[in-house]
PDB file of C-alpha atoms in Angstrom:
ATOM      1  CA  MET A   1      -5.357 126.381 140.652  1.00 79.00           C
ATOM      2  CA  ILE A   2      -3.868 124.613 137.645  1.00 89.00           C
ATOM      3  CA  THR A   3      -6.308 124.059 134.761  1.00 94.00           C
ATOM      4  CA  GLU A   4      -5.485 121.305 132.290  1.00 96.00           C
ATOM      5  CA  LYS A   5      -6.182 121.714 128.570  1.00 97.00           C
ATOM      6  CA  ARG A   6      -5.589 118.844 126.157  1.00 97.00           C
ATOM      7  CA  ILE A   7      -4.128 119.880 122.795  1.00 97.00           C
ATOM      8  CA  LYS A   8      -5.713 118.161 119.750  1.00 96.00           C
ATOM      9  CA  ASP A   9      -3.135 118.723 117.020  1.00 96.00           C
ATOM     10  CA  SER A  10      -0.378 121.064 115.774  1.00 95.00           C
ATOM     11  CA  ASP A  11      -2.812 123.800 114.705  1.00 96.00           C
ATOM     12  CA  ASP A  12      -4.466 123.737 118.120  1.00 97.00           C
ATOM     13  CA  LEU A  13      -1.044 123.930 119.804  1.00 96.00           C
ATOM     14  CA  ILE A  14       0.074 126.982 117.801  1.00 95.00           C
ATOM     15  CA  ARG A  15      -3.294 128.706 118.270  1.00 96.00           C
ATOM     16  CA  SER A  16      -3.278 128.043 122.021  1.00 96.00           C
ATOM     17  CA  MET A  17       0.267 129.394 122.427  1.00 94.00           C
ATOM     18  CA  ASN A  18      -0.312 132.484 120.304  1.00 94.00           C
ATOM     19  CA  GLU A  19      -3.641 133.543 121.791  1.00 95.00           C
ATOM     20  CA  LEU A  20      -2.236 134.074 125.277  1.00 96.00           C
ATOM     21  CA  PRO A  21      -1.184 137.689 125.994  1.00 95.00           C
ATOM     22  CA  ASN A  22       2.413 138.773 126.615  1.00 93.00           C
ATOM     23  CA  ASN A  23       2.119 138.658 130.406  1.00 95.00           C
ATOM     24  CA  PHE A  24       2.376 134.848 130.485  1.00 97.00           C
ATOM     25  CA  ILE A  25       5.509 132.833 131.228  1.00 96.00           C
ATOM     26  CA  TYR A  26       6.059 129.215 130.159  1.00 97.00           C
ATOM     27  CA  ARG A  27       7.797 125.974 131.090  1.00 97.00           C
ATOM     28  CA  GLY A  28       8.049 122.791 129.024  1.00 97.00           C
ATOM     29  CA  HIS A  29       8.022 119.224 130.344  1.00 97.00           C
ATOM     30  CA  ALA A  30       8.986 116.129 128.342  1.00 96.00           C
ATOM     31  CA  ASP A  31       6.458 114.089 130.300  1.00 97.00           C
ATOM     32  CA  SER A  32       3.006 115.466 131.146  1.00 97.00           C
ATOM     33  CA  SER A  33       2.923 113.395 134.336  1.00 96.00           C
ATOM     34  CA  TRP A  34       5.797 115.407 135.825  1.00 95.00           C
ATOM     35  CA  LYS A  35       4.788 117.817 138.556  1.00 92.00           C
ATOM     36  CA  LEU A  36       5.710 121.488 138.701  1.00 95.00           C
ATOM     37  CA  GLU A  37       8.499 121.304 141.257  1.00 94.00           C
ATOM     38  CA  SER A  38      12.002 122.602 141.829  1.00 94.00           C
ATOM     39  CA  THR A  39      15.145 120.497 141.583  1.00 94.00           C
ATOM     40  CA  LEU A  40      15.454 120.875 145.365  1.00 94.00           C
ATOM     41  CA  GLU A  41      11.966 119.337 145.783  1.00 93.00           C
ATOM     42  CA  ARG A  42      12.845 116.482 143.401  1.00 93.00           C
ATOM     43  CA  THR A  43      16.171 115.823 145.141  1.00 93.00           C
ATOM     44  CA  ILE A  44      14.613 115.551 148.606  1.00 92.00           C
ATOM     45  CA  GLY A  45      11.674 113.596 147.166  1.00 91.00           C
ATOM     46  CA  ASP A  46       9.543 111.573 149.587  1.00 89.00           C
ATOM     47  CA  LYS A  47      11.696 112.680 152.510  1.00 90.00           C
ATOM     48  CA  TRP A  48      10.553 116.290 151.988  1.00 87.00           C
ATOM     49  CA  SER A  49       9.984 118.273 155.165  1.00 88.00           C
ATOM     50  CA  SER A  50      10.157 121.978 155.815  1.00 85.00           C
ATOM     51  CA  GLU A  51      13.114 121.486 158.140  1.00 88.00           C
ATOM     52  CA  LEU A  52      15.073 119.371 155.636  1.00 91.00           C
ATOM     53  CA  ALA A  53      14.389 121.859 152.804  1.00 90.00           C
ATOM     54  CA  ARG A  54      15.699 124.727 154.927  1.00 90.00           C
ATOM     55  CA  LYS A  55      18.787 122.790 156.015  1.00 92.00           C
ATOM     56  CA  PHE A  56      19.600 121.646 152.466  1.00 93.00           C
ATOM     57  CA  GLU A  57      19.379 125.139 150.985  1.00 93.00           C
ATOM     58  CA  GLU A  58      21.392 126.813 153.721  1.00 93.00           C
ATOM     59  CA  HIS A  59      24.109 124.143 153.838  1.00 95.00           C
ATOM     60  CA  TYR A  60      24.658 123.769 150.102  1.00 95.00           C
ATOM     61  CA  LEU A  61      24.408 127.483 149.355  1.00 95.00           C
ATOM     62  CA  ASN A  62      27.151 128.142 151.925  1.00 95.00           C
ATOM     63  CA  LEU A  63      29.206 125.244 150.520  1.00 95.00           C
ATOM     64  CA  PHE A  64      28.900 126.604 146.968  1.00 94.00           C
ATOM     65  CA  LYS A  65      29.871 130.106 148.093  1.00 92.00           C
ATOM     66  CA  SER A  66      32.915 128.870 150.021  1.00 92.00           C
ATOM     67  CA  LYS A  67      34.318 126.932 147.049  1.00 91.00           C
ATOM     68  CA  TYR A  68      33.206 129.226 144.221  1.00 90.00           C
ATOM     69  CA  HIS A  69      36.543 131.078 144.044  1.00 87.00           C
ATOM     70  CA  ILE A  70      38.454 127.802 143.658  1.00 87.00           C
ATOM     71  CA  TYR A  71      36.723 126.962 140.394  1.00 86.00           C
ATOM     72  CA  ASN A  72      35.894 130.418 139.087  1.00 81.00           C
ATOM     73  CA  GLY A  73      39.193 132.186 139.878  1.00 71.00           C
ATOM     74  CA  ASP A  74      38.998 135.909 140.489  1.00 65.00           C
ATOM     75  CA  GLU A  75      36.187 136.510 138.046  1.00 67.00           C
ATOM     76  CA  HIS A  76      33.072 138.482 138.961  1.00 72.00           C
ATOM     77  CA  GLY A  77      31.008 136.820 141.704  1.00 79.00           C
ATOM     78  CA  PRO A  78      27.258 136.994 142.435  1.00 85.00           C
ATOM     79  CA  LYS A  79      26.171 139.896 144.647  1.00 84.00           C
ATOM     80  CA  SER A  80      22.789 138.704 145.963  1.00 87.00           C
ATOM     81  CA  LYS A  81      21.220 135.488 147.254  1.00 90.00           C
ATOM     82  CA  LEU A  82      19.003 135.240 144.174  1.00 89.00           C
ATOM     83  CA  ALA A  83      22.080 135.618 141.963  1.00 88.00           C
ATOM     84  CA  TRP A  84      23.933 132.923 143.935  1.00 91.00           C
ATOM     85  CA  LEU A  85      20.984 130.535 143.600  1.00 92.00           C
ATOM     86  CA  SER A  86      20.740 131.232 139.865  1.00 89.00           C
ATOM     87  CA  VAL A  87      24.461 130.431 139.394  1.00 89.00           C
ATOM     88  CA  MET A  88      24.001 127.192 141.334  1.00 92.00           C
ATOM     89  CA  GLN A  89      21.006 126.369 139.126  1.00 90.00           C
ATOM     90  CA  HIS A  90      23.012 127.226 136.011  1.00 86.00           C
ATOM     91  CA  TYR A  91      25.697 124.672 136.898  1.00 88.00           C
ATOM     92  CA  GLY A  92      23.218 121.957 137.867  1.00 90.00           C
ATOM     93  CA  ALA A  93      23.056 122.208 141.662  1.00 94.00           C
ATOM     94  CA  PRO A  94      19.523 121.649 143.051  1.00 95.00           C
ATOM     95  CA  THR A  95      17.809 124.874 144.176  1.00 95.00           C
ATOM     96  CA  ARG A  96      14.262 126.077 144.819  1.00 94.00           C
ATOM     97  CA  LEU A  97      14.334 128.042 141.509  1.00 94.00           C
ATOM     98  CA  ILE A  98      12.189 126.727 138.641  1.00 96.00           C
ATOM     99  CA  ASP A  99      13.211 127.770 135.121  1.00 94.00           C
ATOM    100  CA  PHE A 100      10.558 129.519 133.050  1.00 95.00           C
ATOM    101  CA  THR A 101      10.750 131.533 129.840  1.00 95.00           C
ATOM    102  CA  GLU A 102       8.796 134.372 128.293  1.00 93.00           C
ATOM    103  CA  SER A 103       8.580 132.375 125.036  1.00 94.00           C
ATOM    104  CA  PRO A 104       6.184 129.422 124.632  1.00 96.00           C
ATOM    105  CA  TYR A 105       8.352 128.179 121.786  1.00 95.00           C
ATOM    106  CA  VAL A 106      11.520 128.141 123.910  1.00 94.00           C
ATOM    107  CA  ALA A 107       9.476 126.181 126.466  1.00 96.00           C
ATOM    108  CA  LEU A 108       8.511 123.740 123.693  1.00 96.00           C
ATOM    109  CA  TYR A 109      12.194 123.366 122.855  1.00 94.00           C
ATOM    110  CA  PHE A 110      13.018 122.376 126.447  1.00 94.00           C
ATOM    111  CA  ALA A 111      10.164 119.869 126.443  1.00 95.00           C
ATOM    112  CA  LEU A 112      11.696 118.292 123.329  1.00 93.00           C
ATOM    113  CA  GLU A 113      15.263 118.439 124.645  1.00 90.00           C
ATOM    114  CA  ALA A 114      14.439 116.073 127.501  1.00 91.00           C
ATOM    115  CA  TYR A 115      12.013 113.966 125.438  1.00 92.00           C
ATOM    116  CA  ASN A 116      12.619 110.234 124.996  1.00 91.00           C
ATOM    117  CA  PRO A 117      10.757 109.215 121.783  1.00 90.00           C
ATOM    118  CA  PRO A 118      10.583 105.444 122.436  1.00 91.00           C
ATOM    119  CA  LEU A 119       8.579 106.056 125.637  1.00 94.00           C
ATOM    120  CA  LYS A 120       5.847 107.907 123.664  1.00 93.00           C
ATOM    121  CA  ASN A 121       4.876 110.059 126.658  1.00 96.00           C
ATOM    122  CA  ASP A 122       2.668 113.077 126.145  1.00 97.00           C
ATOM    123  CA  LEU A 123       4.431 116.413 126.686  1.00 97.00           C
ATOM    124  CA  ALA A 124       3.266 119.453 128.652  1.00 98.00           C
ATOM    125  CA  ILE A 125       3.598 123.230 128.673  1.00 97.00           C
ATOM    126  CA  TYR A 126       2.788 125.257 131.776  1.00 97.00           C
ATOM    127  CA  ALA A 127       1.555 128.823 131.193  1.00 97.00           C
ATOM    128  CA  ILE A 128       1.266 131.198 134.169  1.00 97.00           C
ATOM    129  CA  ASP A 129      -0.106 134.746 134.255  1.00 97.00           C
ATOM    130  CA  TYR A 130       2.893 136.702 135.550  1.00 95.00           C
ATOM    131  CA  ASN A 131       0.960 139.907 136.263  1.00 95.00           C
ATOM    132  CA  SER A 132      -1.730 138.224 138.351  1.00 96.00           C
ATOM    133  CA  VAL A 133       0.742 136.143 140.370  1.00 96.00           C
ATOM    134  CA  MET A 134       2.857 139.174 141.237  1.00 94.00           C
ATOM    135  CA  ASP A 135      -0.173 141.348 142.012  1.00 95.00           C
ATOM    136  CA  GLU A 136      -1.472 138.745 144.464  1.00 96.00           C
ATOM    137  CA  SER A 137       1.966 138.192 146.012  1.00 96.00           C
ATOM    138  CA  LEU A 138       2.587 141.919 146.516  1.00 95.00           C
ATOM    139  CA  ALA A 139      -0.911 142.394 147.977  1.00 95.00           C
ATOM    140  CA  TYR A 140      -0.213 139.555 150.457  1.00 95.00           C
ATOM    141  CA  ILE A 141       3.033 141.189 151.606  1.00 95.00           C
ATOM    142  CA  SER A 142       1.255 144.557 151.965  1.00 95.00           C
ATOM    143  CA  ARG A 143      -1.383 142.935 154.188  1.00 95.00           C
ATOM    144  CA  ARG A 144       1.372 141.508 156.421  1.00 93.00           C
ATOM    145  CA  ASP A 145       3.497 144.667 156.446  1.00 93.00           C
ATOM    146  CA  SER A 146       1.570 147.943 156.345  1.00 90.00           C
ATOM    147  CA  SER A 147       4.753 149.843 155.418  1.00 91.00           C
ATOM    148  CA  PHE A 148       5.163 147.812 152.207  1.00 91.00           C
ATOM    149  CA  LYS A 149       3.162 149.490 149.432  1.00 88.00           C
ATOM    150  CA  LYS A 150       5.063 148.632 146.266  1.00 89.00           C
ATOM    151  CA  THR A 151       3.274 147.742 143.053  1.00 90.00           C
ATOM    152  CA  ARG A 152       4.366 145.414 140.269  1.00 90.00           C
ATOM    153  CA  HIS A 153       5.525 148.359 138.177  1.00 90.00           C
ATOM    154  CA  GLU A 154       7.576 149.810 141.033  1.00 90.00           C
ATOM    155  CA  ILE A 155       9.676 146.682 141.617  1.00 89.00           C
ATOM    156  CA  ILE A 156      11.148 146.501 138.112  1.00 84.00           C
ATOM    157  CA  GLY A 157      14.937 146.516 138.462  1.00 80.00           C
ATOM    158  CA  LYS A 158      14.758 145.856 142.213  1.00 83.00           C
ATOM    159  CA  GLN A 159      14.174 142.113 142.072  1.00 75.00           C
ATOM    160  CA  ASP A 160      17.384 141.088 143.837  1.00 78.00           C
ATOM    161  CA  GLU A 161      16.965 143.659 146.589  1.00 83.00           C
ATOM    162  CA  LEU A 162      13.326 142.756 147.268  1.00 90.00           C
ATOM    163  CA  PHE A 163      13.928 139.020 147.212  1.00 89.00           C
ATOM    164  CA  ASP A 164      16.774 139.297 149.732  1.00 88.00           C
ATOM    165  CA  ASP A 165      15.399 142.054 151.979  1.00 90.00           C
ATOM    166  CA  VAL A 166      11.685 141.241 151.969  1.00 93.00           C
ATOM    167  CA  VAL A 167      10.495 137.962 150.421  1.00 93.00           C
ATOM    168  CA  ASP A 168      13.262 135.625 151.557  1.00 91.00           C
ATOM    169  CA  ARG A 169      14.128 137.485 154.762  1.00 91.00           C
ATOM    170  CA  PHE A 170      10.617 137.070 156.176  1.00 92.00           C
ATOM    171  CA  SER A 171       9.891 133.782 154.355  1.00 91.00           C
ATOM    172  CA  TYR A 172       6.615 135.086 152.972  1.00 94.00           C
ATOM    173  CA  GLU A 173       4.381 132.264 151.731  1.00 94.00           C
ATOM    174  CA  VAL A 174       4.132 133.692 148.223  1.00 95.00           C
ATOM    175  CA  VAL A 175       5.119 132.737 144.696  1.00 95.00           C
ATOM    176  CA  TRP A 176       7.755 135.122 143.336  1.00 93.00           C
ATOM    177  CA  ILE A 177       8.725 135.494 139.685  1.00 92.00           C
ATOM    178  CA  THR A 178      11.971 137.204 138.806  1.00 86.00           C
ATOM    179  CA  GLU A 179      15.441 136.904 137.372  1.00 77.00           C
ATOM    180  CA  PRO A 180      18.693 138.195 138.903  1.00 72.00           C
ATOM    181  CA  LEU A 181      19.470 141.803 138.089  1.00 68.00           C
ATOM    182  CA  GLU A 182      22.747 140.647 136.552  1.00 66.00           C
ATOM    183  CA  LEU A 183      21.668 138.185 133.864  1.00 63.00           C
ATOM    184  CA  ASN A 184      24.051 135.584 132.513  1.00 69.00           C
ATOM    185  CA  ALA A 185      24.207 135.066 128.753  1.00 71.00           C
ATOM    186  CA  ARG A 186      22.235 131.814 128.826  1.00 72.00           C
ATOM    187  CA  ILE A 187      19.281 133.266 130.754  1.00 76.00           C
ATOM    188  CA  ASP A 188      19.259 136.185 128.334  1.00 76.00           C
ATOM    189  CA  ARG A 189      19.320 133.951 125.231  1.00 77.00           C
ATOM    190  CA  GLN A 190      16.441 131.867 126.597  1.00 79.00           C
ATOM    191  CA  SER A 191      14.356 134.878 127.707  1.00 81.00           C
ATOM    192  CA  GLY A 192      14.520 133.097 131.029  1.00 85.00           C
ATOM    193  CA  THR A 193      13.049 133.878 134.405  1.00 90.00           C
ATOM    194  CA  PHE A 194      12.529 131.957 137.644  1.00 92.00           C
ATOM    195  CA  LEU A 195       9.488 130.854 139.603  1.00 94.00           C
ATOM    196  CA  ILE A 196      10.389 130.749 143.307  1.00 93.00           C
ATOM    197  CA  SER A 197       8.711 129.781 146.530  1.00 93.00           C
ATOM    198  CA  GLY A 198       9.185 132.775 148.829  1.00 92.00           C
ATOM    199  CA  ASP A 199       9.199 130.415 151.784  1.00 90.00           C
ATOM    200  CA  LYS A 200      11.937 127.844 151.208  1.00 85.00           C
ATOM    201  CA  GLU A 201       9.991 125.366 153.327  1.00 86.00           C
ATOM    202  CA  LYS A 202       6.926 125.376 151.003  1.00 89.00           C
ATOM    203  CA  ARG A 203       6.490 123.396 147.798  1.00 92.00           C
ATOM    204  CA  ILE A 204       5.631 125.528 144.775  1.00 94.00           C
ATOM    205  CA  GLU A 205       2.484 123.563 143.762  1.00 93.00           C
ATOM    206  CA  ASP A 206       1.113 123.862 147.306  1.00 92.00           C
ATOM    207  CA  LEU A 207       1.507 127.636 147.157  1.00 94.00           C
ATOM    208  CA  LEU A 208      -0.089 127.888 143.700  1.00 94.00           C
ATOM    209  CA  ALA A 209      -3.043 125.825 144.942  1.00 93.00           C
ATOM    210  CA  SER A 210      -3.684 128.179 147.881  1.00 94.00           C
ATOM    211  CA  ASP A 211      -6.708 130.520 147.996  1.00 94.00           C
ATOM    212  CA  MET A 212      -4.443 133.478 147.314  1.00 95.00           C
ATOM    213  CA  TYR A 213      -3.965 132.389 143.699  1.00 96.00           C
ATOM    214  CA  LYS A 214      -7.430 130.927 143.047  1.00 95.00           C
ATOM    215  CA  ASN A 215      -8.211 133.611 140.442  1.00 94.00           C
ATOM    216  CA  VAL A 216      -4.824 133.433 138.711  1.00 96.00           C
ATOM    217  CA  GLN A 217      -4.810 131.780 135.300  1.00 96.00           C
ATOM    218  CA  ILE A 218      -2.448 128.784 135.405  1.00 96.00           C
ATOM    219  CA  ILE A 219      -2.785 126.417 132.437  1.00 97.00           C
ATOM    220  CA  LYS A 220      -1.172 123.054 131.840  1.00 97.00           C
ATOM    221  CA  PHE A 221      -1.352 122.178 128.142  1.00 98.00           C
ATOM    222  CA  ILE A 222      -1.175 118.417 127.568  1.00 98.00           C
ATOM    223  CA  ILE A 223       0.431 117.803 124.160  1.00 97.00           C
ATOM    224  CA  PRO A 224      -0.011 114.414 122.429  1.00 97.00           C
ATOM    225  CA  ASN A 225       3.175 112.506 121.633  1.00 96.00           C
ATOM    226  CA  THR A 226       1.879 111.982 118.084  1.00 96.00           C
ATOM    227  CA  ILE A 227       2.845 115.548 117.118  1.00 96.00           C
ATOM    228  CA  TYR A 228       6.410 115.296 118.462  1.00 92.00           C
ATOM    229  CA  GLU A 229       7.934 115.432 114.963  1.00 92.00           C
ATOM    230  CA  ASN A 230       5.651 118.328 113.963  1.00 94.00           C
ATOM    231  CA  ILE A 231       6.906 120.351 116.948  1.00 94.00           C
ATOM    232  CA  TYR A 232      10.508 119.658 115.983  1.00 92.00           C
ATOM    233  CA  ALA A 233       9.817 120.814 112.411  1.00 93.00           C
ATOM    234  CA  LEU A 234       8.042 123.949 113.677  1.00 94.00           C
ATOM    235  CA  LEU A 235      10.931 124.935 115.965  1.00 94.00           C
ATOM    236  CA  ARG A 236      13.466 124.234 113.216  1.00 91.00           C
ATOM    237  CA  LYS A 237      11.673 126.652 110.891  1.00 93.00           C
ATOM    238  CA  MET A 238      11.739 129.245 113.697  1.00 92.00           C
ATOM    239  CA  ASN A 239      15.494 128.622 114.206  1.00 91.00           C
ATOM    240  CA  ILE A 240      14.892 127.638 117.831  1.00 91.00           C
ATOM    241  CA  ASN A 241      17.442 124.943 118.589  1.00 88.00           C
ATOM    242  CA  ALA A 242      20.199 124.107 121.053  1.00 87.00           C
ATOM    243  CA  LYS A 243      22.735 126.166 119.064  1.00 89.00           C
ATOM    244  CA  THR A 244      20.690 129.342 119.450  1.00 87.00           C
ATOM    245  CA  ILE A 245      19.498 128.492 122.978  1.00 86.00           C
ATOM    246  CA  TYR A 246      22.957 127.777 124.432  1.00 85.00           C
ATOM    247  CA  GLY A 247      25.349 129.468 121.982  1.00 82.00           C
ATOM    248  CA  ASP A 248      28.254 127.127 122.709  1.00 83.00           C
ATOM    249  CA  LEU A 249      29.724 123.718 121.784  1.00 87.00           C
ATOM    250  CA  GLY A 250      27.397 122.019 124.262  1.00 84.00           C
ATOM    251  CA  GLY A 251      24.484 123.490 122.336  1.00 83.00           C
ATOM    252  CA  LEU A 252      25.876 122.193 119.050  1.00 87.00           C
ATOM    253  CA  ALA A 253      26.143 118.687 120.533  1.00 88.00           C
ATOM    254  CA  LYS A 254      22.583 118.858 121.906  1.00 85.00           C
ATOM    255  CA  SER A 255      21.248 119.967 118.500  1.00 85.00           C
ATOM    256  CA  ILE A 256      22.954 116.982 116.831  1.00 88.00           C
ATOM    257  CA  LYS A 257      21.482 114.615 119.444  1.00 85.00           C
ATOM    258  CA  MET A 258      17.958 115.964 118.925  1.00 81.00           C
ATOM    259  CA  ASP A 259      18.289 115.720 115.132  1.00 83.00           C
ATOM    260  CA  MET A 260      19.428 112.098 115.471  1.00 85.00           C
ATOM    261  CA  GLN A 261      16.449 111.252 117.704  1.00 82.00           C
ATOM    262  CA  VAL A 262      13.949 112.642 115.217  1.00 80.00           C
ATOM    263  CA  HIS A 263      15.483 110.855 112.228  1.00 79.00           C
ATOM    264  CA  ALA A 264      15.816 107.588 114.151  1.00 79.00           C
ATOM    265  CA  ILE A 265      12.020 107.247 114.473  1.00 70.00           C
TER     266      ILE A 265
END
């Protein structure tokens, strides 16, 4: 269950981010009214159905794979389904992956990157207890398959293999948190990871609201738009900006855009 906490001011924001232990992951939204959903969920929208979600993923994943070599030449290709989905996500194709980061301040950056100051919307940061989610998900799989006895510590480094061979293969109705074994530079720079619905036909918020995760700490911090400039100043002092997040010319352009937005207020 998602618990909402309204942030009062900049001091409250920093205190709330810092007091959470290291086993939390974060995601920033430029508008607190936005739901926690994948780009695949947003793309299908009101027409969402389990059958359509399955068809969309299978069709467009196969399409991306078949044309990948045309645009990427003979360079190294993804080796697992999770890796293929992460490459699709990287280049903007809708997938069931939801970007998260281990850093609350990188999450704040992404909230600001998509922020439109004239709208004066409140922002939001989602914080999810990684350890508890994975413990509950692994326990669920063990209850369904008596031969599966792996713990959270035992799956480190086997994320791709387990996602392909267990979670996705049997469409377990669990929330899975992982990143591909072969990280790309951008995921690494952003301390990124992915939140995934193990069953491609289930929406992520529906799974998180199930009894299985009722004791998992999931917090949605609502951040007032009045401290937008304070957040920008905080991240600037921490050297968290598009140049460091992306490390390329696109990042430089994004950093200039964000600086313009702040000074245009």
